[in-house]
XYZ file of C-alpha atoms in Angstrom:
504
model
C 121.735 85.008 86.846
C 119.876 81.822 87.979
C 122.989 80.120 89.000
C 123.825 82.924 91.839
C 127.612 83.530 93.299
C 130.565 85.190 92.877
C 131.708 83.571 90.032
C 128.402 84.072 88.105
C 128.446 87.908 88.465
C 132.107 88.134 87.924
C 131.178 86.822 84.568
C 128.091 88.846 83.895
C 129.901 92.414 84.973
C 132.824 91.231 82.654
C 130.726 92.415 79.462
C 128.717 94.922 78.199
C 125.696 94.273 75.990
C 122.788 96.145 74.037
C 119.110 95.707 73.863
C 117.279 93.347 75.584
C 120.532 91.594 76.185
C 121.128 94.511 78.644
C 118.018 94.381 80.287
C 118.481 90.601 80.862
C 121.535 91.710 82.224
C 120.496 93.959 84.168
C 117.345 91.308 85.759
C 120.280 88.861 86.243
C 122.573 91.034 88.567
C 119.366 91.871 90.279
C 118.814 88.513 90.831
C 122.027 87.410 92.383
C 122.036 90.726 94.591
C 118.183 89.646 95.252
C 120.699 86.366 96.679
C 122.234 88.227 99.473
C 125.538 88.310 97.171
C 127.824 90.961 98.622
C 129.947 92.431 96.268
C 131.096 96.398 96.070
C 131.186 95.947 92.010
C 127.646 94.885 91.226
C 126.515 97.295 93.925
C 127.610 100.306 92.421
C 127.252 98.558 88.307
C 123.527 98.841 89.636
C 123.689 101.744 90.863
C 124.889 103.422 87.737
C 122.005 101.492 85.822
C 119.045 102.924 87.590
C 119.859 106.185 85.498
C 120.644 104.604 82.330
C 119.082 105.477 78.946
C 116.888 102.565 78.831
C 114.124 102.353 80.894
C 114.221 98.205 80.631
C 117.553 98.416 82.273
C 116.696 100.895 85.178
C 114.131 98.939 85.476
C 116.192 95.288 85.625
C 118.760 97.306 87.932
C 116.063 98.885 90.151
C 114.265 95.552 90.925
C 117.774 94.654 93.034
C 117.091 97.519 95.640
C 113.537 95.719 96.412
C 114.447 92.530 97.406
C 115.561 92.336 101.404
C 118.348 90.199 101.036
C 120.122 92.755 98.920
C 120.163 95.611 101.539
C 123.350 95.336 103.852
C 125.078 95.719 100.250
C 123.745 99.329 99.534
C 121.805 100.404 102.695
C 125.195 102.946 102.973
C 124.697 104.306 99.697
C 120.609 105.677 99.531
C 121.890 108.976 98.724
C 122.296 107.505 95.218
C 118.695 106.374 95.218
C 117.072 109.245 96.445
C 118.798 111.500 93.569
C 117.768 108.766 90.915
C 114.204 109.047 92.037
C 114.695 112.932 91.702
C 115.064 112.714 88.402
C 112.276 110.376 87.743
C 109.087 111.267 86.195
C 106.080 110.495 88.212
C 105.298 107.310 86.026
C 109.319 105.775 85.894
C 109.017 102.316 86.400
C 111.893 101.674 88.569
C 110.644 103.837 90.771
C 108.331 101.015 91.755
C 111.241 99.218 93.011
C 113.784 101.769 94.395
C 110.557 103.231 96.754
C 110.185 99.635 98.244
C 113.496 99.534 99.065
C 113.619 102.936 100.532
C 110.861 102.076 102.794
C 112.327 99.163 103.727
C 115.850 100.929 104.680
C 113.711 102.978 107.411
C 115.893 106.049 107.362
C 113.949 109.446 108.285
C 115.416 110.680 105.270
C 113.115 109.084 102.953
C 110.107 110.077 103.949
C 109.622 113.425 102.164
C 109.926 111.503 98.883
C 107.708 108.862 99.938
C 105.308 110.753 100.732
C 105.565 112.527 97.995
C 105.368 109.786 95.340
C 102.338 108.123 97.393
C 100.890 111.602 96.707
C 101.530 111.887 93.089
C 102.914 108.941 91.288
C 100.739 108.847 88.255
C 100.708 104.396 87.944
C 99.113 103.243 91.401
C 102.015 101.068 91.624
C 104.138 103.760 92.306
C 101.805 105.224 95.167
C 101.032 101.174 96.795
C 104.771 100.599 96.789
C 105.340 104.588 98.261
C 102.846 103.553 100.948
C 104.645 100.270 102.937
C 107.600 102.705 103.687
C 105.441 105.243 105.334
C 105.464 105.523 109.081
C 101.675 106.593 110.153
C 103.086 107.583 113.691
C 104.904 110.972 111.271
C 104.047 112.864 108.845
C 102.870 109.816 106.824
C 100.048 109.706 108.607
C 97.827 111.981 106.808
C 98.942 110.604 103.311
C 98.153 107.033 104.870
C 94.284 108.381 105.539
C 93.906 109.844 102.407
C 95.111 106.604 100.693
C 92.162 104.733 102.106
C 90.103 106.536 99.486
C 92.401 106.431 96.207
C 90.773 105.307 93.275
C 92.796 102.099 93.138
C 91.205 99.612 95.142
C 95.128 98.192 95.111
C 96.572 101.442 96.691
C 93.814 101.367 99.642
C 94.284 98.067 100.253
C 97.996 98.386 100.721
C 97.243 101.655 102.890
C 95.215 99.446 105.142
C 97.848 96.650 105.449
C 100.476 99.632 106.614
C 98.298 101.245 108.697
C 97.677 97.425 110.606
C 100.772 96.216 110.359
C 101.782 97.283 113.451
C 99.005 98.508 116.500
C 96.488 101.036 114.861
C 97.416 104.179 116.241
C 94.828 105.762 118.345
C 94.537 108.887 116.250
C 93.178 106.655 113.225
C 90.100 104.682 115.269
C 87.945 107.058 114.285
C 88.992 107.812 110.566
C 88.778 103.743 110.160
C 85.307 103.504 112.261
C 84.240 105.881 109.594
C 85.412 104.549 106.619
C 84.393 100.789 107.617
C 81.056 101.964 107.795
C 80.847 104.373 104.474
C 82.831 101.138 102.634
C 81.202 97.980 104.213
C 81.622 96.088 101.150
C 85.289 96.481 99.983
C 86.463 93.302 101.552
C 90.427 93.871 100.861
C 90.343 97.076 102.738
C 88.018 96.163 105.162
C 89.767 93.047 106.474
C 92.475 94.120 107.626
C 91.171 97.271 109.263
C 88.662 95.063 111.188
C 91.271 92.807 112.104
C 93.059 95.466 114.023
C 90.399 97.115 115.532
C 89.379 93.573 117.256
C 92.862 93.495 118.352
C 92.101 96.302 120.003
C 89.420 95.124 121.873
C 87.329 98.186 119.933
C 84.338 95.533 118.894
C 81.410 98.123 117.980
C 82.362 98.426 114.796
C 83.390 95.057 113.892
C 80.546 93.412 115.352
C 78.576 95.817 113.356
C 79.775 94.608 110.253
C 79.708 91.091 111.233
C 75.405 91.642 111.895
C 75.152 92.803 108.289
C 76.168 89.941 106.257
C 73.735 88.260 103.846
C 72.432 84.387 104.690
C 74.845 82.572 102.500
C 77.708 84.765 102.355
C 80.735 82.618 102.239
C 83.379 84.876 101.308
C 82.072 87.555 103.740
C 82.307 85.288 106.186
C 85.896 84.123 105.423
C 87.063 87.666 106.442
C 84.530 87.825 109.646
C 86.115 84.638 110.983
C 89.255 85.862 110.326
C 88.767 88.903 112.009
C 86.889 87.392 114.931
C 90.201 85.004 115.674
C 91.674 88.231 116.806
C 89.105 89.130 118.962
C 89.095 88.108 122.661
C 86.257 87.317 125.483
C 82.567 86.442 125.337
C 81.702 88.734 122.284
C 83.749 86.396 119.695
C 82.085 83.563 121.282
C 78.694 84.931 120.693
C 79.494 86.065 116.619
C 80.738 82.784 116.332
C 77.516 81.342 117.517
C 75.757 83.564 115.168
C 77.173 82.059 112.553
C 76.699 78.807 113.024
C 72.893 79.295 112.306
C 74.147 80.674 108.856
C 72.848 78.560 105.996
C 75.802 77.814 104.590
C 77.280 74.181 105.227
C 81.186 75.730 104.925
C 80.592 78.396 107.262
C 78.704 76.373 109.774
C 81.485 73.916 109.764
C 84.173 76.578 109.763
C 82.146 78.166 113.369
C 82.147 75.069 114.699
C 85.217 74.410 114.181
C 86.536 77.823 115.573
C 84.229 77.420 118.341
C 85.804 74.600 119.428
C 89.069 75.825 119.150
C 88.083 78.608 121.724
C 86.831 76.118 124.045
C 90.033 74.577 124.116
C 91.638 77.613 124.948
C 88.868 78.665 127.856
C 88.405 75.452 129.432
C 90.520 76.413 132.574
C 88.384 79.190 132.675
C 85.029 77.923 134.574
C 83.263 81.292 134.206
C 82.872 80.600 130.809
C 81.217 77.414 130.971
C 77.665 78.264 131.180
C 77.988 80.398 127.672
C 79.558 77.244 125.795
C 77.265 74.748 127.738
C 74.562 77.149 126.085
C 76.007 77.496 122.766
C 76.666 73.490 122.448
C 73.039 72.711 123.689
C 71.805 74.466 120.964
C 74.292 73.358 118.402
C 72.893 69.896 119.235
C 69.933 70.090 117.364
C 71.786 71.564 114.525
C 70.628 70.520 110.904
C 74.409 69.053 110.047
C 75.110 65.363 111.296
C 78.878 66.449 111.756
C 77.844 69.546 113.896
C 75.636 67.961 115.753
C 77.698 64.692 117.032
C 80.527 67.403 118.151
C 78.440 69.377 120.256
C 77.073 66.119 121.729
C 80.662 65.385 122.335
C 81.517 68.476 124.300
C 78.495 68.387 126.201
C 79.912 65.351 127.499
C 82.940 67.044 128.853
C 83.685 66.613 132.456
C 83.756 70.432 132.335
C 79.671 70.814 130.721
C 78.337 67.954 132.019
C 76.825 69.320 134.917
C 76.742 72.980 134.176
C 73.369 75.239 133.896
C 73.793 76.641 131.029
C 73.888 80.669 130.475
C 70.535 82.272 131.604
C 69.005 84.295 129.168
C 71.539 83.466 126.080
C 70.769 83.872 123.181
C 72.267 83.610 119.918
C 71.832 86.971 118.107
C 69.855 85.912 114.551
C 69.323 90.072 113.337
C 71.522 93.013 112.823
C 70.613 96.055 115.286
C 67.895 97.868 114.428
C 70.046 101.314 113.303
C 72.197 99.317 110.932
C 71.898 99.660 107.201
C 69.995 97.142 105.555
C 72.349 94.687 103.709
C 73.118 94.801 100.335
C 71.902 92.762 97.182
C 74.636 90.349 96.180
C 75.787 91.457 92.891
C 76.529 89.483 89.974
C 77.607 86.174 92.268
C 80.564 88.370 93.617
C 79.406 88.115 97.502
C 76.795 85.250 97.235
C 77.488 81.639 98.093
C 79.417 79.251 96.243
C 79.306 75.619 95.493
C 82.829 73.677 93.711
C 82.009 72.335 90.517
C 80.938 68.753 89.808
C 84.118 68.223 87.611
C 86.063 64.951 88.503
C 89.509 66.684 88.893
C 91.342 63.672 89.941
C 90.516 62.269 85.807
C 92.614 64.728 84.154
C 95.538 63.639 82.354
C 98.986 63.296 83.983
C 100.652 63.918 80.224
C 100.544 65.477 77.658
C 97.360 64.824 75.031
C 99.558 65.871 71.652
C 96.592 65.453 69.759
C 94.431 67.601 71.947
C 97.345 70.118 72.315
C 97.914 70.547 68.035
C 94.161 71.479 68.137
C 94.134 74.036 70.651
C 97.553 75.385 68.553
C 100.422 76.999 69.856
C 98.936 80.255 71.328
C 95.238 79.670 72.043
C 93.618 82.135 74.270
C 92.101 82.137 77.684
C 89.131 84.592 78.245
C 88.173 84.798 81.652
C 84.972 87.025 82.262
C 84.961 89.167 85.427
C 81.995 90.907 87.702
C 84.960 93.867 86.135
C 85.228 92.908 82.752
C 86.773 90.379 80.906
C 90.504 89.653 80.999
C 92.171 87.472 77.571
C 95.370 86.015 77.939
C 97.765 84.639 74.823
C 99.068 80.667 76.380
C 102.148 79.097 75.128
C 101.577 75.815 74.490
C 104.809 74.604 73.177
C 106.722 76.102 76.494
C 104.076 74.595 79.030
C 102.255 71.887 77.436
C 100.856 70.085 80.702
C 99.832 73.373 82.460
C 97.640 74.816 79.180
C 96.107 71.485 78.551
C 95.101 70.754 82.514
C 93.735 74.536 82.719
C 92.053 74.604 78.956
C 90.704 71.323 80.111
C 89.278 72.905 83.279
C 87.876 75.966 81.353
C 86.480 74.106 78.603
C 84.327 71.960 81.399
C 83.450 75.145 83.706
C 85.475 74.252 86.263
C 86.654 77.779 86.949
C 83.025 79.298 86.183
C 82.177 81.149 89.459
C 85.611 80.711 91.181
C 86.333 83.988 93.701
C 89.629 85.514 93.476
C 90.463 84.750 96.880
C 93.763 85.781 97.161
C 94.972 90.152 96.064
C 98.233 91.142 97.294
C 98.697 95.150 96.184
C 101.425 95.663 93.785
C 102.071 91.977 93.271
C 99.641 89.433 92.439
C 96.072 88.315 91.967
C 95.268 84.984 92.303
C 92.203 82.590 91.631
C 91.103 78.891 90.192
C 90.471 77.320 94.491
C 87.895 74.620 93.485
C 87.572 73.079 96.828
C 86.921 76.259 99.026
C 86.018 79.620 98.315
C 89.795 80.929 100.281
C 92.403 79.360 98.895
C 92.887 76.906 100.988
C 91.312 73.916 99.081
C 93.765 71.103 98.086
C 92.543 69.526 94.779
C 92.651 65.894 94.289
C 95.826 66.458 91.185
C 98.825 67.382 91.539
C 101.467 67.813 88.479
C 104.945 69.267 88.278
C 106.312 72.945 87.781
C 106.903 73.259 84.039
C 109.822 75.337 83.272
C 109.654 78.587 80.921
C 111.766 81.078 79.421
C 108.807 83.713 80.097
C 109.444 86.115 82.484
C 107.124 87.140 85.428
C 106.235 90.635 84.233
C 102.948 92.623 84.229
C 100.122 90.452 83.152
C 102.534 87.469 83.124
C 100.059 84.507 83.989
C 101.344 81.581 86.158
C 100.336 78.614 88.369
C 100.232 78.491 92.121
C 102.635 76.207 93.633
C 100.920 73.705 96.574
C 102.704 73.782 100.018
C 102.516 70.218 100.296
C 104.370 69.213 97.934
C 105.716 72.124 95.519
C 103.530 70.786 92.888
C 100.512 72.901 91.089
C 97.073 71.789 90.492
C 93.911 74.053 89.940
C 94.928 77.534 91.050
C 96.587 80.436 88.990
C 97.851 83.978 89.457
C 98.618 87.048 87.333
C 101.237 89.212 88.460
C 101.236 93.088 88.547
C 104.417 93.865 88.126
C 108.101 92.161 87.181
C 108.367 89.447 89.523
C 112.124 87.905 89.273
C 111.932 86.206 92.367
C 109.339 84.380 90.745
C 111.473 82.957 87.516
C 112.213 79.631 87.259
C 110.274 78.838 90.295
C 107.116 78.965 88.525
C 105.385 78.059 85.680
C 104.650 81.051 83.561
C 102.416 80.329 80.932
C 100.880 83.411 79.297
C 100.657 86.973 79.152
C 97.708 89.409 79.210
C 96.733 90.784 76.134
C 93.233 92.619 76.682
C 92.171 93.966 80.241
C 94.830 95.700 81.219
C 92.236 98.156 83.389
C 89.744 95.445 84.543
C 93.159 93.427 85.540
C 93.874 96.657 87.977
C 90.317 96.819 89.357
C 89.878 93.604 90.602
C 89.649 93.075 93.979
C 89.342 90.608 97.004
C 86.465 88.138 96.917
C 85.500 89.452 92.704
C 84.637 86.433 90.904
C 85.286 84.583 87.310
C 81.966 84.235 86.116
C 82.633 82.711 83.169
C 86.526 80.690 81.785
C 86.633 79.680 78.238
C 89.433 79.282 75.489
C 89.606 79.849 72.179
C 91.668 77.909 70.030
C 94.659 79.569 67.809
């Protein structure tokens, strides 16, 4: 199945198996139909599957109907899908799968079941997966709303990605003014619903939201300056302004930075001028060194030099007077956040056998939550670098106070950024992909790969749901085995209080 072409699944249709050997037959055609592999025989041999007697293998076969590449191959032959799912309990699986790729086939003849499985499919899964396929311009559009307010923070997060994904419909400004305002604080829904109303050019609302963060935030303010890059004119200027009188070194940085990138952009624009000679007068008695020398800098532009700056600006330092008051960080989950003092770069490149034979060959990692605490089983014998590096981390608090920065519904959590608060730090280590014959399934527990240079240093995810694409791409180390629930309430921006391991 790793191997992909022809020749491979020629050779894995020539036999039939039992067990798990037919499941792993069954993820192994999926895989090299996941491949773009064209082929009117493992088509319909996975077709047949996704109504077998084993739920591992219409599971295995199901995952093939997900993956994009895989749809020119059956896209003709739905009718087979839609009659599987018909005889699917509301808890199947596959249906996980065969629902993405219905959605992603677009035909108007799917959306009854959609919508009917985003409705009443009894794992939230099922609904998050139901959701991307719905169209919020049809009869979707009502399910879409009531998603917002499922009790899995995963399904309303994937409702607000597919309501944004395209222009917000006019017919939902209202229901998402409302619901940003009644649910200020769930950052994974919020985002993206903020995002597109600045698009928009609808501001009220997000610049209400912006007013109310705590001094300090960080991680609130990685989704406001996300969500004021969308916005346009003198209004993102000002927010951006705003918060570079926040306390916080990273987000003053991060404002200045954005700040500067808008100047850049409005600098054949002369009206502006007097608002950014105002904002970089200011910014040049700032309490940061680095802050200060750049707005000295731009000051110093042909284009400022000589320009009166705005009368009357002011940088906004206080939310309006009929906003909410804001609330009480709890448990370190919205409050600042400083890396740990751990010298990363002093970890060891190899293996420590020693250290290794006395953690033994399945210690476990307990990772306490602001949701509860998650325990995975390691394998140390499979991925001896990768448990040592992270045990190593754990065991010195490295991860203590890390945010989960990164949630995508129905896929993956991720977590263990000790540079910045978003993901986007790039920690002074770097070691190689360690491959594993575990298999990305629920719970599985695996390292991040860095873009740079397809090595993995601090940061880990744990995936939702069976992840083939993800085999033998990434190192999968562990498995869940308490926390199933607190695993499915986490959301964007929760934190790891505490990392630990315990030695087996």
């Amino acid at each position: 199945g790793m191997l992909g072409g022809r020749r491979a699944a020629e050779a894995l249709l020539a036999r039939t198996f039992a067990g798990e050997v037919r499941r792993e037959q069954a993820r192994s055609l999926s895989r090299l139909a996941g491949a773009g592999l064209r082929s009117e025989s493992l088509r319909d041999t996975l077709i047949a599957w996704i109504i077998h007697d084993d739920s591992g293998v219409r599971e295995g076969a199901a995952y093939s109907f997900r993956m994009p590449a895989s749809l020119p191959n059956w896209v003709g032959r739905q009718l087979f899908l839609r009659l599987a799912l018909d005889t699917y309990h509301r808890r199947e699986r596959a249906a996980v799968h065969l629902l993405r790729g219905l959605g992603t086939a677009q035909d108007v003849l799917n959306g009854s079941r959609l919508r009917a499985w985003a409705a009443e499919g009894e794992d939230w899964r099922i609904r998050a997966e139901a959701i991307y396929g719905l169209d919020p311009m049809t009869a979707g559009g009502p399910v879409l709303r009531e998603a917002l307010d499922d009790p899995a923070p995963h399904v309303a997060a994937a409702a607000a990605e597919r309501l944004t994904r395209e222009a917000l419909p006019p017919l939902f400004l209202q229901p998402v003014r409302r619901w940003i305002r009644d649910h200020p604080d769930r950052l994974g829904v919020v985002g993206p619903l903020l995002a597109a109303l600045a698009q928009m050019d609808e501001h009220d609302t997000v610049v209400w939201w912006i007013r109310r963060i705590p001094p300090g935030d960080e991680r609130r303010w990685v989704v406001a300056l996300e969500v004021i890059s969308f916005m346009g004119g003198e209004v993102a200027v000002r927010e951006l302004a705003r918060a570079l009188e926040d306390p916080s070194t990273r987000v003053a940085r991060r404002a200045m930075d954005a700040l500067v990138h808008r100047w850049e952009l409005d600098r054949e624009t002369p009206e502006t001028f007097p608002t950014y000679r105002a904002i970089f007068q200011r910014a040049a008695g700032h309490r940061l060194d680095d802050v200060r020398r750049r707005a000295e800098e731009l000051l110093a532009s042909p284009e400022l030099r000589d320009v009166e700056p705005a009368a009357g600006w002011d940088t906004p330092t206080r939310a309006p007077a009929d906003a909410p008051p804001a609330p009480v960080p709890d448990l370190g989950a919205v409050s600042g956040w400083t890396p740990p003092t751990v010298r990363v770069e002093e970890l060891p490149r190899v293996p420590d056998w020693a250290y290794l034979r006395a953690l033994g060959e399945e210690p476990r990692l307990r990772l306490e939550t602001n949701r509860g605490v998650l325990v995975f089983r390691l394998r140390t014998e499979e991925a001896p670098l990768t448990v040592q590096t992270v045990a190593k981390l754990a065991e010195a608090g490295a991860y203590d106070g890390v945010p989960i920065h990164r949630v995508v519904p129905a896929f993956l959590m991720q977590a263990g950024d000790l540079m910045e608060p978003d993901g986007t730090g790039v920690a002074p280590v770097s070691f190689p992909v360690e491959r594993t014959y575990l298999p990305f399934v629920r719970g599985t527990l695996g390292m991040a790969k860095r873009a740079s240079d397809g090595g993995q240093d601090t940061q880990f995810f744990v995936t939702y749901r069976m992840a083939l694409e993800l085999d033998g791409g990434y190192t999968a180390f562990g498995w869940l085995e308490e926390g199933a629930e607190v695993l499915d309430r986490l959301e964007l921006f929760d934190t790891v209080l505490r990392a630990s391991v315990v030695p087996r």
